Amino acid sequence: MNKVKLIIDGKTAEVPENTTLLKAAKTIGIDIPTLCFFELKDMNIENRPGGCRICVVEVKGRRNLAPACNTLVAEGMEVYTHNIRVLNARRTVLELILSDHPAECLTCAKSGSCELQSMAQQLGVRELPYQGEQSKYRKDTSPAIIRDIDKCIMCRRCEMMCNDVQTVGALSAVNRGFMAVVAPAFEMNLEKSPCTYCGQCVSVCPTGALTEVDHSGNVINSLAEPAKTVVVQTAPAVRAALGEEFGLAPGTLVTGKMVAALRRLGFDYVFDTDFAADLTIMEEGAELLDRLTRYLKGDKDVKLPILTSCCPSWVNFFEHYFPEMRDIPSTAKSPQQMFGPIAKEYFGKKLGIDRRNMIVVSIMPCLAKKYECQRDEFKVDGDPDVNYSLSTRELAQLIKQANIDFNSLPEENFDNPLGESTGAAVLFGNTGGVIEAACRTAYELYTGKKLENVVFEELRGMEKIRHATIDFNGIPINIGIAHGLGNARKLLEDIQEGKSQFHAIEIMACPGGCIGGGGQPYHHGRSEILKQRAAAIYREDAAKSIRKSHENPFIIELYNEFLDKPLGKKSHHFLHTHYFDKSAGAFIDE
Amino acid sequence: MTSQIRIALRNCGIIDPEQIEDYIARDGYIALAKVLTELSPETTIDIIKKSGLRGRGGGGFSTGLKWEITRKVQAAQKYVVCNADEGDPGAFMDRSILEGDPHSVLEAMAINGYCTGGSKGLVYIRAEYPLAVERLKIAIKQAKEYGFLGENILGAGFNFDIEIRFGAGAFVCGEETALIHSMEGLRGEPTVKPPFPSEEGYLRKPTNVNNVETYANIPVILNKGWEWFSSIGTEKSKGTKVFALAGKINKVGLIEIPMGTTLREVIYEIGGGIQNGKEFKAAQTGGPSGGCLTKRHLDIPIDYDNLIAAGSMMGSGGLIVMDEDDCMVSIAKFYLKFTVEESCGKCSPCRIGNKRLLELLEKIVQGNGTMEDLDKLRNLSTVIKDTSLCGLGQSSPNPVLSTIENFYDEYSEHINKKKCRSGVCKALMQYLIIPDNCIGCTLCARNCPVNAITGERKQAHLIDQEKCIKCGACMEKCKFNAIIIN
Amino acid sequence: MAKVKLSEKKLDELKEVCKSFNNDKGELINVLHKAQSIFGYLPAELQEIIAKELHTSAAHVYGVVTFYSFFTMTPNGQHPISICLGTACYVRGAEKVLEEFKRTLNIQVGETTPDGKFSLSCLRCVGACGLAPVVLVGEKVYGRVSPDGVKDIVAEYNN
């Protein structure tokens, strides 16, 4: 590629053509501030509408200032990023944005992680000379996400995520001019829209316009009730990211400290969703083997490929968009929802605790889990199997609130029996992880042979859509993997058109899988953070002595004592579910 | 009128726009035939370049150069677009051309297609112009029947077809990238240029966008030659410009004048002077993107560059004349209100900045302004112009800046003396009763809707200024001229 | 939001329209124009159906509908009254005429009278600046309207 030389603030930069001024400036140590610009490098996720105008710079010879995020370099260009004209313009534009933003920083959920707040600080804004009417909208609370769009600055990141990346189409820019904002159709509640609660809008929102529904208050209250036994389960991806909230380097594994913190918070039992993940593999793996065996025997009615069903946002997605295919995904519940009935109906009963006196809390990297645990089919006489689902961020908040110095905590172990897990289970946090875990078990159960190398490199990576063929003793098993719902849609459409010949497909709604979930610490577009979290997950797996789900001794015990066998009667009752057609619009009755 | 030259309007009102034969009888489609049979695209573009024709939609970019850029981009499919989304309040030139002479636009679009390599034409027209749409449809049908559109036009192996696309009431869609998004079924939000539509436009293909009046000039230039065309006008602005003359002037309507005509000639010769013998105060050109010209601009030759130098712009051709009864602060407010309603909301300076400008102006006309507000207006205007994403925001503060520049006294009166000399700003008005004229008939008091007038019968009455809503009912009813506006 | 029962016959007509545009979402604005001329306005239910037909999201359709002032989600009155607020009409007192209409009909711009008879809207230059200020009732143009004349115009349609 041809190189282009240009001068930025008197320094020479030499960059490939088609580079933006923003990136060219970075190569010589000039960090032009941005607000609406957002990217997740290597994932093809980019938002640069050129709308906020914070990144404007002066390009010699041009009449107006140019947005650095959207202006390409040219040979001999002379650029000024902080002369008086630029500084005045940038400050005035920020003052304007702030003049239409509620000054609620003290009580805003985003305070401390808000990019608008940091920008005001960075530019040293101390007063707002231009004040006037502020746009006012209705606050909208859904089961997982709160939209407080008085705080929307029209960066359009959420719109880009919802439409271009996830292809969900729940959000769009609506109205125009001063009243323009991002909202669902007819400005109705998000709950009525086809939103899947993937939470990617929340994870990229620069301000407090989109945040999660906070259940930490309910959890604090439950912990304070002596009559309640409060059980907590933690998802695999949480341990790979929680440390970031306490200043630890991305990718630091904090499993032991997290367990210690939960214990200090007062949870009666600190268990692991990983245990339930092993259980999921038993059920889902059995289902895969069952369908596969029947298929190979020539059964024409068998539905293949089997699709994973651990990701609640993905479940919402196919219920909304591919309801006619809802008999294809595995009927196995997600690990969170398998854990609930096992805790309440097996573990609780063993201890003689009535299910209404047991509160199950989950710590999830996810916002859709908040919705999932509220689904009617996951309740017994109105009592949810999982009472509250907190995000990684909410857990960090709880820990800080409880005066716990996280970094000096000792490493502690999960309680038993629902705290024991294998390396396979922790893989659930990464894209490709569920299917890798399933392969470890399915291979041994199908072939009857010991799997020597448990690592399936071909299933790993960050490619949007991946294909791999695993050799099951001479039988090639075709695996498909997609992360991000837009990529999932592509795979599904291929299946519908008969283009793909997969036996099993893993789908995760979030880029990178759960490690990039909507409830994780904000990554502010730094994709290396996602990669470091993914690496941590693989390290946790490698460090485990048991790395196959079916070898988890407590899982074996659970089947012996309670469940009998995978896909058995009890398993069906407690561990499997069914799906609904949610394709009708809010107004169309069909 | 002797000082007008009709090029773009040459056929308007003369031919039956629904009869292609009428158009042909007046040299219609001769330019297309000549181009297809005798001239190469390069030669044709060269003629347009040499003619000095500049875009009549407002920006004033060289038309020939634009065609050349589109031509040079390599692509299998290119589009030719006619921008007929005339949105300036007070401008209706494009509508008149499309209603009166639709074939001139079709012919020019076909010529453009031949020159740039486009085989598909799209007319983006306001849905509020049903008659223009109807005539355009008839014209397209007739042109196809005559073989001026369609396959293998005039046997020259050139294919070109035209479709109509409808605007839906968004001023910003006059901006070419916004227009293109609108044609794609999207919100009409502009995108950052470059890439220009000539490089990447409709459906991401090279797209040449010109406005109606620009196209209407093309066949004439090719028929009469660039030398003829460029002999009209000023050094850098050639040919004529159509204006919609309106406001406080005796003769309103469309005029087509050579570039370089002075404002004085337009107002006093063509327009017949100011209505009711009042005094000329200002002429607004360029609509919400333009500014106000004043007495001291009366003798400036009107062309692209002079108007910009005077703080206004050509725009699409609205020319509104104002007299002593017009308040210039209110005029600025009128335009800002328009811009605020029409801003697409994509970029912050336009979305929020224009709203703040409007609020500051509102504050001033309410009598609550300060001199500091004037500084704020200036700085904000400068920043909005400098940082906005598209032409709408980049020019929306012009009415403010130009009225501050030319009518500073009026602003300062509103602020310091709480006075509106034109009597437009209600909040600054005071209805007063002249005791000497008042005979105490009580008619005014009985007609006051808010009972703000008190006084004994046969005694001079008094208006309570706190209560008065300045409706003017009392003054209307008073038979003795005892009520005045201060 | 209250549900509105849409006529089946009109819906069939709309679906035909969508088909004639190849159910292409790029033709959304053309489809909306046709839909509005069939139904008179674009209620939410209708937008959802259009979204389905054109394989796009209801949010996108709504985003487009709310961007363009030509599209309306409320039905017009029997006699839609539009006041031109172009510059020529403005300088000749159109705002006062508008105020008078608001007062006489007791509705705001964008609203319809409770009896469904009149609705009020503003226009940008209808190209009749010579007649400024201009008012349209349906297709009929009234020129040089003064606030005093408003009563008479309304009366014309009230019988």
PDB file of N, CA and C in Angstrom, chain A residues 176, chain B residues 126-130 166-170 342, chain C residues 29 32-34 36-37 40-42 64-74 76 123:
ATOM      1  N   ARG A 176     -36.554  14.264  14.189  1.00  0.00           N
ATOM      2  CA  ARG A 176     -35.396  14.943  13.619  1.00  0.00           C
ATOM      3  C   ARG A 176     -35.104  16.210  14.389  1.00  0.00           C
TER       4      ARG A 176
ATOM      5  N   ARG B 126     -40.249  17.123  -4.794  1.00  0.00           N
ATOM      6  CA  ARG B 126     -41.142  17.308  -3.647  1.00  0.00           C
ATOM      7  C   ARG B 126     -42.513  16.731  -3.950  1.00  0.00           C
ATOM      8  N   ALA B 127     -43.021  15.950  -3.016  1.00  0.00           N
ATOM      9  CA  ALA B 127     -44.355  15.379  -3.192  1.00  0.00           C
ATOM     10  C   ALA B 127     -45.423  16.467  -3.149  1.00  0.00           C
ATOM     11  N   GLU B 128     -45.040  17.640  -2.631  1.00  0.00           N
ATOM     12  CA  GLU B 128     -46.002  18.732  -2.530  1.00  0.00           C
ATOM     13  C   GLU B 128     -46.221  19.438  -3.871  1.00  0.00           C
ATOM     14  N   TYR B 129     -45.566  18.940  -4.920  1.00  0.00           N
ATOM     15  CA  TYR B 129     -45.705  19.567  -6.231  1.00  0.00           C
ATOM     16  C   TYR B 129     -46.459  18.639  -7.192  1.00  0.00           C
ATOM     17  N   PRO B 130     -47.731  18.375  -6.933  1.00  0.00           N
ATOM     18  CA  PRO B 130     -48.426  17.362  -7.750  1.00  0.00           C
ATOM     19  C   PRO B 130     -48.490  17.701  -9.238  1.00  0.00           C
ATOM     20  N   PHE B 166     -39.841  10.525  -4.898  1.00  0.00           N
ATOM     21  CA  PHE B 166     -40.510  11.587  -4.170  1.00  0.00           C
ATOM     22  C   PHE B 166     -39.810  11.972  -2.888  1.00  0.00           C
ATOM     23  N   GLY B 167     -39.683  13.249  -2.688  1.00  0.00           N
ATOM     24  CA  GLY B 167     -39.267  13.762  -1.390  1.00  0.00           C
ATOM     25  C   GLY B 167     -40.470  13.714  -0.485  1.00  0.00           C
ATOM     26  N   ALA B 168     -40.240  13.965   0.786  1.00  0.00           N
ATOM     27  CA  ALA B 168     -41.372  13.856   1.695  1.00  0.00           C
ATOM     28  C   ALA B 168     -41.334  14.955   2.749  1.00  0.00           C
ATOM     29  N   GLY B 169     -40.790  16.085   2.356  1.00  0.00           N
ATOM     30  CA  GLY B 169     -40.834  17.200   3.287  1.00  0.00           C
ATOM     31  C   GLY B 169     -39.666  17.217   4.244  1.00  0.00           C
ATOM     32  N   ALA B 170     -38.468  17.350   3.704  1.00  0.00           N
ATOM     33  CA  ALA B 170     -37.298  17.510   4.551  1.00  0.00           C
ATOM     34  C   ALA B 170     -36.328  18.417   3.794  1.00  0.00           C
ATOM     35  N   GLU B 342     -35.907  22.055  10.596  1.00  0.00           N
ATOM     36  CA  GLU B 342     -35.449  21.253   9.462  1.00  0.00           C
ATOM     37  C   GLU B 342     -34.105  20.572   9.695  1.00  0.00           C
TER      38      GLU B 342
ATOM     39  N   ILE C  29     -39.791   4.835   0.981  1.00  0.00           N
ATOM     40  CA  ILE C  29     -40.446   6.145   0.928  1.00  0.00           C
ATOM     41  C   ILE C  29     -41.553   6.152  -0.130  1.00  0.00           C
ATOM     42  N   LEU C  32     -44.434   4.359   1.462  1.00  0.00           N
ATOM     43  CA  LEU C  32     -45.109   5.183   2.470  1.00  0.00           C
ATOM     44  C   LEU C  32     -46.011   6.228   1.817  1.00  0.00           C
ATOM     45  N   HIS C  33     -45.533   6.804   0.723  1.00  0.00           N
ATOM     46  CA  HIS C  33     -46.372   7.764   0.003  1.00  0.00           C
ATOM     47  C   HIS C  33     -47.676   7.104  -0.439  1.00  0.00           C
ATOM     48  N   LYS C  34     -47.551   5.931  -1.028  1.00  0.00           N
ATOM     49  CA  LYS C  34     -48.746   5.230  -1.507  1.00  0.00           C
ATOM     50  C   LYS C  34     -49.635   4.864  -0.327  1.00  0.00           C
ATOM     51  N   GLN C  36     -49.914   6.271   2.540  1.00  0.00           N
ATOM     52  CA  GLN C  36     -50.598   7.438   3.089  1.00  0.00           C
ATOM     53  C   GLN C  36     -51.743   7.877   2.172  1.00  0.00           C
ATOM     54  N   SER C  37     -51.561   7.677   0.869  1.00  0.00           N
ATOM     55  CA  SER C  37     -52.664   8.090   0.001  1.00  0.00           C
ATOM     56  C   SER C  37     -53.808   7.074   0.071  1.00  0.00           C
ATOM     57  N   GLY C  40     -54.788   7.596   4.216  1.00  0.00           N
ATOM     58  CA  GLY C  40     -54.934   8.954   4.726  1.00  0.00           C
ATOM     59  C   GLY C  40     -53.896   9.308   5.766  1.00  0.00           C
ATOM     60  N   TYR C  41     -53.350   8.312   6.421  1.00  0.00           N
ATOM     61  CA  TYR C  41     -52.301   8.538   7.417  1.00  0.00           C
ATOM     62  C   TYR C  41     -51.577   7.222   7.652  1.00  0.00           C
ATOM     63  N   LEU C  42     -50.583   7.247   8.548  1.00  0.00           N
ATOM     64  CA  LEU C  42     -49.740   6.061   8.732  1.00  0.00           C
ATOM     65  C   LEU C  42     -49.734   5.596  10.192  1.00  0.00           C
ATOM     66  N   VAL C  64     -38.044   6.603   9.665  1.00  0.00           N
ATOM     67  CA  VAL C  64     -38.222   7.329   8.402  1.00  0.00           C
ATOM     68  C   VAL C  64     -39.497   8.183   8.450  1.00  0.00           C
ATOM     69  N   VAL C  65     -40.575   7.585   8.957  1.00  0.00           N
ATOM     70  CA  VAL C  65     -41.849   8.329   9.026  1.00  0.00           C
ATOM     71  C   VAL C  65     -41.681   9.608   9.847  1.00  0.00           C
ATOM     72  N   THR C  66     -40.970   9.503  10.963  1.00  0.00           N
ATOM     73  CA  THR C  66     -40.838  10.670  11.833  1.00  0.00           C
ATOM     74  C   THR C  66     -39.793  11.661  11.325  1.00  0.00           C
ATOM     75  N   PHE C  67     -39.057  11.270  10.310  1.00  0.00           N
ATOM     76  CA  PHE C  67     -38.051  12.204   9.766  1.00  0.00           C
ATOM     77  C   PHE C  67     -38.696  13.193   8.803  1.00  0.00           C
ATOM     78  N   TYR C  68     -39.663  12.720   8.040  1.00  0.00           N
ATOM     79  CA  TYR C  68     -40.226  13.536   6.963  1.00  0.00           C
ATOM     80  C   TYR C  68     -41.550  14.154   7.382  1.00  0.00           C
ATOM     81  N   SER C  69     -41.653  15.466   7.215  1.00  0.00           N
ATOM     82  CA  SER C  69     -42.850  16.140   7.709  1.00  0.00           C
ATOM     83  C   SER C  69     -44.078  15.826   6.877  1.00  0.00           C
ATOM     84  N   PHE C  70     -43.900  15.293   5.692  1.00  0.00           N
ATOM     85  CA  PHE C  70     -45.041  14.970   4.842  1.00  0.00           C
ATOM     86  C   PHE C  70     -45.849  13.798   5.413  1.00  0.00           C
ATOM     87  N   PHE C  71     -45.167  12.924   6.131  1.00  0.00           N
ATOM     88  CA  PHE C  71     -45.850  11.744   6.665  1.00  0.00           C
ATOM     89  C   PHE C  71     -46.504  12.070   8.005  1.00  0.00           C
ATOM     90  N   THR C  72     -47.708  11.562   8.177  1.00  0.00           N
ATOM     91  CA  THR C  72     -48.413  11.851   9.423  1.00  0.00           C
ATOM     92  C   THR C  72     -48.964  10.572  10.029  1.00  0.00           C
ATOM     93  N   MET C  73     -48.971  10.550  11.353  1.00  0.00           N
ATOM     94  CA  MET C  73     -49.514   9.387  12.050  1.00  0.00           C
ATOM     95  C   MET C  73     -50.899   9.673  12.613  1.00  0.00           C
ATOM     96  N   THR C  74     -51.403  10.887  12.380  1.00  0.00           N
ATOM     97  CA  THR C  74     -52.762  11.186  12.825  1.00  0.00           C
ATOM     98  C   THR C  74     -53.609  11.494  11.602  1.00  0.00           C
ATOM     99  N   ASN C  76     -56.005  13.220   9.064  1.00  0.00           N
ATOM    100  CA  ASN C  76     -56.328  14.613   8.791  1.00  0.00           C
ATOM    101  C   ASN C  76     -57.810  14.866   9.008  1.00  0.00           C
ATOM    102  N   LEU C 123     -47.269  24.949   5.939  1.00  0.00           N
ATOM    103  CA  LEU C 123     -46.575  24.572   4.709  1.00  0.00           C
ATOM    104  C   LEU C 123     -45.396  25.497   4.493  1.00  0.00           C
TER     105      LEU C 123
END
